[in-house]
mmCIF file of C-alpha atoms in Angstrom:
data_model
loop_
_atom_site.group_PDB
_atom_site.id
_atom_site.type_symbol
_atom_site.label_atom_id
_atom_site.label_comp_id
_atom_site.label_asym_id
_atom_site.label_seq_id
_atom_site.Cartn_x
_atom_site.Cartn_y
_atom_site.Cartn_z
ATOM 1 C CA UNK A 25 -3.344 -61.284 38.663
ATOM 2 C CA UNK A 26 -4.606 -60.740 34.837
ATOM 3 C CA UNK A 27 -2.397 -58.491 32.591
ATOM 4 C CA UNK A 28 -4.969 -55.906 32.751
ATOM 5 C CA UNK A 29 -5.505 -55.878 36.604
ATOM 6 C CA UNK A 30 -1.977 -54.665 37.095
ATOM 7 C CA UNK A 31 -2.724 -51.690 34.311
ATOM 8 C CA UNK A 32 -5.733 -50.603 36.118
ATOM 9 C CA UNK A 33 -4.064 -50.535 39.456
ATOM 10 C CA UNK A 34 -0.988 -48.463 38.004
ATOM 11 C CA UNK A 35 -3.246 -46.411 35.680
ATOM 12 C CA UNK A 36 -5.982 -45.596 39.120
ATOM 13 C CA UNK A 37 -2.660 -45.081 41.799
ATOM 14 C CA UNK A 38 -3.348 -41.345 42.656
ATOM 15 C CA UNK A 39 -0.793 -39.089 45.427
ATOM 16 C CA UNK A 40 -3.052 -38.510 48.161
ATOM 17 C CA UNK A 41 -3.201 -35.134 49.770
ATOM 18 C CA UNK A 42 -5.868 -35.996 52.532
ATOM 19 C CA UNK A 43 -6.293 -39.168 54.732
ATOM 20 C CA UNK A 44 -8.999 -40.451 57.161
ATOM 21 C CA UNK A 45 -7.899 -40.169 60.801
ATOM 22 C CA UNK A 46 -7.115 -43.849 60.995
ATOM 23 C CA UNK A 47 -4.271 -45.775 60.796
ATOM 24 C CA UNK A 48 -3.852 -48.542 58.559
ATOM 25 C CA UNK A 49 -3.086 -51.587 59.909
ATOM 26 C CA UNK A 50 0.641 -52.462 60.405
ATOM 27 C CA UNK A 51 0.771 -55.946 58.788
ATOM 28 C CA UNK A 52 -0.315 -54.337 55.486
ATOM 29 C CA UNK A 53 2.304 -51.806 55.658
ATOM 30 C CA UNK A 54 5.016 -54.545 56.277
ATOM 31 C CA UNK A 55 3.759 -56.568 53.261
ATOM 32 C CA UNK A 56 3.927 -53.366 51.086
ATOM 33 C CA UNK A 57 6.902 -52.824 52.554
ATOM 34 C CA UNK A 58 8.392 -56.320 51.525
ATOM 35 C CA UNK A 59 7.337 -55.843 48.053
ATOM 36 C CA UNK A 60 9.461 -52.623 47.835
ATOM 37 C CA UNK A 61 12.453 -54.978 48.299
ATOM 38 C CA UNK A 62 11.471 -56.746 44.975
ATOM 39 C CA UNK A 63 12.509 -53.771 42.769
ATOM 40 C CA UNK A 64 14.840 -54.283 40.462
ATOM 41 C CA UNK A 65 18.299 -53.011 41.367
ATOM 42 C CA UNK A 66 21.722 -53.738 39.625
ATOM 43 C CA UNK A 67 24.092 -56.168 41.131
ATOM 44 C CA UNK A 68 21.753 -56.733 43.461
ATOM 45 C CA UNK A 69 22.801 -54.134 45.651
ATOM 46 C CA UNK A 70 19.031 -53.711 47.553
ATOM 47 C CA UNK A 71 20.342 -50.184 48.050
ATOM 48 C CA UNK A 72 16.931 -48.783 50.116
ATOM 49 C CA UNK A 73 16.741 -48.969 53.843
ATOM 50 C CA UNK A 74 12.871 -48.126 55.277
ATOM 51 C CA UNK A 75 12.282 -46.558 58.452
ATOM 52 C CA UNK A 76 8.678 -46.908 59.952
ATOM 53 C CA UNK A 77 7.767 -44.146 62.396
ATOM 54 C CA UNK A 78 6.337 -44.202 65.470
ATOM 55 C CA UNK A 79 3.930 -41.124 67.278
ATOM 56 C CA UNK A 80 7.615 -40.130 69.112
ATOM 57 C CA UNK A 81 9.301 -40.007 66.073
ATOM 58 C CA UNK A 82 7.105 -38.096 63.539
ATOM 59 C CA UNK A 83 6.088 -35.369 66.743
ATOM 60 C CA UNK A 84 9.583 -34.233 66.410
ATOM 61 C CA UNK A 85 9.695 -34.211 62.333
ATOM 62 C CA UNK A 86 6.571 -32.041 62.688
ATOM 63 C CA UNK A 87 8.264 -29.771 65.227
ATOM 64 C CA UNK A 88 11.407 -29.440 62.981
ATOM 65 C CA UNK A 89 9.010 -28.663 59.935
ATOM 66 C CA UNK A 90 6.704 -26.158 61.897
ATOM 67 C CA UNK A 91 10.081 -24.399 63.062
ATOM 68 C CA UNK A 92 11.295 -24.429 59.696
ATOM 69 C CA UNK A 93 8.286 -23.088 57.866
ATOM 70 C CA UNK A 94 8.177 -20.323 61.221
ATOM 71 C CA UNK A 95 11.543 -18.908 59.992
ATOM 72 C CA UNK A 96 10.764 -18.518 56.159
ATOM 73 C CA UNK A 97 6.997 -17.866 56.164
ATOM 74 C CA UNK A 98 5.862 -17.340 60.103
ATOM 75 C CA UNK A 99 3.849 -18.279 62.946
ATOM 76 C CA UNK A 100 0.749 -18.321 60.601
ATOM 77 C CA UNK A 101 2.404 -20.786 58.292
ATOM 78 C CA UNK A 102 4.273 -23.024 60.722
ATOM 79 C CA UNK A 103 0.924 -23.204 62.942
ATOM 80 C CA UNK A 104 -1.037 -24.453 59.580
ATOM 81 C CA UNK A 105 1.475 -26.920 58.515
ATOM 82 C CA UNK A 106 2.060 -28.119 62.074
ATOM 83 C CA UNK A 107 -2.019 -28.880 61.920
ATOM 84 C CA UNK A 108 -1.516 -30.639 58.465
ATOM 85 C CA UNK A 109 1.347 -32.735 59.226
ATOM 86 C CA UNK A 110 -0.094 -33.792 62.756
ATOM 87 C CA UNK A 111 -3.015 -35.197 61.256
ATOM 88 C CA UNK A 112 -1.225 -37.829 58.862
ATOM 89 C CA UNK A 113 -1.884 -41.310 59.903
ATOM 90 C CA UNK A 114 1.389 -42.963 58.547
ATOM 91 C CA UNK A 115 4.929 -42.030 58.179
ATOM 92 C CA UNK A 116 7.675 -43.935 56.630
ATOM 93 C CA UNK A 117 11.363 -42.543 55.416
ATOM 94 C CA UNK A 118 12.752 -44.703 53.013
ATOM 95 C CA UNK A 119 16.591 -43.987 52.189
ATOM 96 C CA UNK A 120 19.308 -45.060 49.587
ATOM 97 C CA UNK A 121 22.594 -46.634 50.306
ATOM 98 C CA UNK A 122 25.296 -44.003 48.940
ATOM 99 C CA UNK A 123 28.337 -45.517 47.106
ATOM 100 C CA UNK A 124 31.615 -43.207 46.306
ATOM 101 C CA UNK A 125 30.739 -44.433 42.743
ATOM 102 C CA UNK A 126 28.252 -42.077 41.092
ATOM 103 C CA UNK A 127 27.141 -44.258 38.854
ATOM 104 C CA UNK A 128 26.207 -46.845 41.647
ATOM 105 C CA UNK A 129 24.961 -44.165 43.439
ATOM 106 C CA UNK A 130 22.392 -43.576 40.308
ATOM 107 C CA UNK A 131 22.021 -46.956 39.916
ATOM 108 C CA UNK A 132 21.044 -47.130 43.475
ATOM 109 C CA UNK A 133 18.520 -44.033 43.813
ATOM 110 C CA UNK A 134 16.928 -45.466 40.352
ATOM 111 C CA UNK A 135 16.430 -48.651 42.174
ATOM 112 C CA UNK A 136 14.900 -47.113 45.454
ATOM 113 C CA UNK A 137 12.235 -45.078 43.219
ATOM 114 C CA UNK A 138 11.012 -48.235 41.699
ATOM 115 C CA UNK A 139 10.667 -49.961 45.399
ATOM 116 C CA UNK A 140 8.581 -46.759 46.446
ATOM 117 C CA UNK A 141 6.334 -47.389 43.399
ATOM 118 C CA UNK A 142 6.047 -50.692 44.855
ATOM 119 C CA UNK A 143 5.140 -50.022 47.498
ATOM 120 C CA UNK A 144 2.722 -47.441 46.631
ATOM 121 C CA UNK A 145 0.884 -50.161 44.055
ATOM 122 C CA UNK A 146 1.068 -52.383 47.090
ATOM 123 C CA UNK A 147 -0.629 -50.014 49.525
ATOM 124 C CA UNK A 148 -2.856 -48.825 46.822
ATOM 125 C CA UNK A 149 -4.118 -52.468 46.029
ATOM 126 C CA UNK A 150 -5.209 -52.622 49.958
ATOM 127 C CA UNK A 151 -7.345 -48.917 49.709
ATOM 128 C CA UNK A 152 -3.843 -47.326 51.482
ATOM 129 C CA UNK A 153 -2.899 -43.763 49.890
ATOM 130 C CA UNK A 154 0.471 -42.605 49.775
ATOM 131 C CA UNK A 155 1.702 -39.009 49.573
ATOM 132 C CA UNK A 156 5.600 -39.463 48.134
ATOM 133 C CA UNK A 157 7.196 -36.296 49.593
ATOM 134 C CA UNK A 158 10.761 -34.283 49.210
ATOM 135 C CA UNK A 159 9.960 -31.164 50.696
ATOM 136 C CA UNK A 160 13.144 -29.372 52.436
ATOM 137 C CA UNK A 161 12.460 -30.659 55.480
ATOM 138 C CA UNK A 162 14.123 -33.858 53.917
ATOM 139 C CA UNK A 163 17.541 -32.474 53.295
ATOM 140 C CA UNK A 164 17.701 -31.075 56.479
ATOM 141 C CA UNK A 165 20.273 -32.304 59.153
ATOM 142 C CA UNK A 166 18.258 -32.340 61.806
ATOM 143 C CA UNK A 167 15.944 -34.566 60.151
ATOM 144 C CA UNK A 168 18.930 -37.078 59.449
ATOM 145 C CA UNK A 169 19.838 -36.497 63.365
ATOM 146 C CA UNK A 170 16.377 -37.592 64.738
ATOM 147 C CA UNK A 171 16.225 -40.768 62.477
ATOM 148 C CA UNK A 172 19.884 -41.323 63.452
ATOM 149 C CA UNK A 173 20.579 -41.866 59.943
ATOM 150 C CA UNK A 174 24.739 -40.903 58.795
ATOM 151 C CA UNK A 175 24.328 -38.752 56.106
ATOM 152 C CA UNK A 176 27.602 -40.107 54.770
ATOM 153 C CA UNK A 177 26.091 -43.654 54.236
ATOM 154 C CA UNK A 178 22.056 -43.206 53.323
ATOM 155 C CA UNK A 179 20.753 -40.512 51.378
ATOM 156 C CA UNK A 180 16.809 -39.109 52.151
ATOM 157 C CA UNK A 181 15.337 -39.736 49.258
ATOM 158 C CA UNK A 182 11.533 -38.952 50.547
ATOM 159 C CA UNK A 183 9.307 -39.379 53.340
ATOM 160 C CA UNK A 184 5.993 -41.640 52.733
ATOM 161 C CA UNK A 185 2.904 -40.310 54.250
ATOM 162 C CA UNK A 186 0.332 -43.047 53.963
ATOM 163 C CA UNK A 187 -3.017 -43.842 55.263
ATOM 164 C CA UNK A 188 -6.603 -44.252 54.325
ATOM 165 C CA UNK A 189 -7.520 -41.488 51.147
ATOM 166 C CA UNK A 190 -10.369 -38.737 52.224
ATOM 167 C CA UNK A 191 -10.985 -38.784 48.717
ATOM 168 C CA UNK A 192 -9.183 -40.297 45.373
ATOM 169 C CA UNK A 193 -8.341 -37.253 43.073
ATOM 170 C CA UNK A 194 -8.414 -38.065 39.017
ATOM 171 C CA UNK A 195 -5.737 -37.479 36.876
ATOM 172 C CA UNK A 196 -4.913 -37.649 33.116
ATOM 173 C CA UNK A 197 -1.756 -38.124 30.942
ATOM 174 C CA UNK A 198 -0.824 -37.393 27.895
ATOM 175 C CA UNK A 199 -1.260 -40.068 25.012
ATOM 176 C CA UNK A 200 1.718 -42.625 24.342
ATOM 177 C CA UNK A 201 2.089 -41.391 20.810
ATOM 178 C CA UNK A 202 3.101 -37.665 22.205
ATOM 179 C CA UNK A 203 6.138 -39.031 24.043
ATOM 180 C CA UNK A 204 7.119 -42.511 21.981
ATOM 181 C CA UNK A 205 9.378 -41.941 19.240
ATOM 182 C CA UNK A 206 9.889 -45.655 17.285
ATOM 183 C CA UNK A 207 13.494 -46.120 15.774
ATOM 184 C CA UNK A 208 13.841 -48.623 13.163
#
């Protein structure tokens, strides 16, 4: 891939908010999924476990969101974002390894985020959106219970809705020069 190829693919990456109905085929998740475990991470610790959900799986992450939006905001609310969430083609949960060192543990969340963003410049390179969430429903117990993930060992550190983008939204940022200060 030329130099600039791999700008234009970071630079045109957007969060999508809205998929197509249909789900992207498994063997491109898997190989997006294998560059995530080229990210850099110290001491080689490959601190991120994935966890690709099935229609079982994500029914009962959507019930536990719909009840959880009920109790702050309503029926109304939970009814709407149980119709949002049920319509997302693609779930994965993609955790971090904690470590009783803090720094490690840093080390080890810092590494995770850059095999997300490879995975989302994977996905992204095959027409596959990704919607990186953290909402609360991702520091809830009950979500760790479901994905029968110890909370003492692997850390949530967001939920990957992915599929086919409705549409591509644009996006701007501000120029290097406003956030590059050059030391001699």
């Amino acid at each position: 891939m030329a130099e600039h190829d791999i700008d234009s693919l970071i630079r045109n990456r957007r969060t999508i908010n809205a998929f197509k109905t249909e789900r992207p085929d498994n063997e491109a998740v898997l190989a997006a999924l294998e560059s995530g475990c080229w990210a850099p991470n110290h001491k080689m610790a490959e601190p991120w476990r994935f966890y690709l959900l099935g229609e079982k799986t994500i029914a009962q992450i959507v019930d536990l969101n719909a009840e959880m939006t009920r109790v702050k905001k309503g029926d109304g609310a939970a009814q709407k974002k149980r119709d949002k969430w049920s319509t997302i083609p693609g779930w994965i949960v993609v955790t971090s390894l904690r470590s009783d060192d803090s720094l490690r543990d840093r080390e080890n969340y810092a590494a995770v985020c850059c095999a997300i963003q490879n995975i989302a410049l994977s996905l992204w390179s095959r027409g596959i959106g990704i919607k990186w969430t953290t909402g609360d429903v991702t520091r809830s117990p009950e979500l760790y219970e479901i994905l029968q993930i110890d909370p003492a060992i692997e850390d949530i550190v967001g939920v990957l809705w992915y599929g086919f983008p409705k549409e591509s939204p644009t996006s701007h940022r501000r120029p290097l020069t406003d956030v590059l200060k050059q030391l001699p």
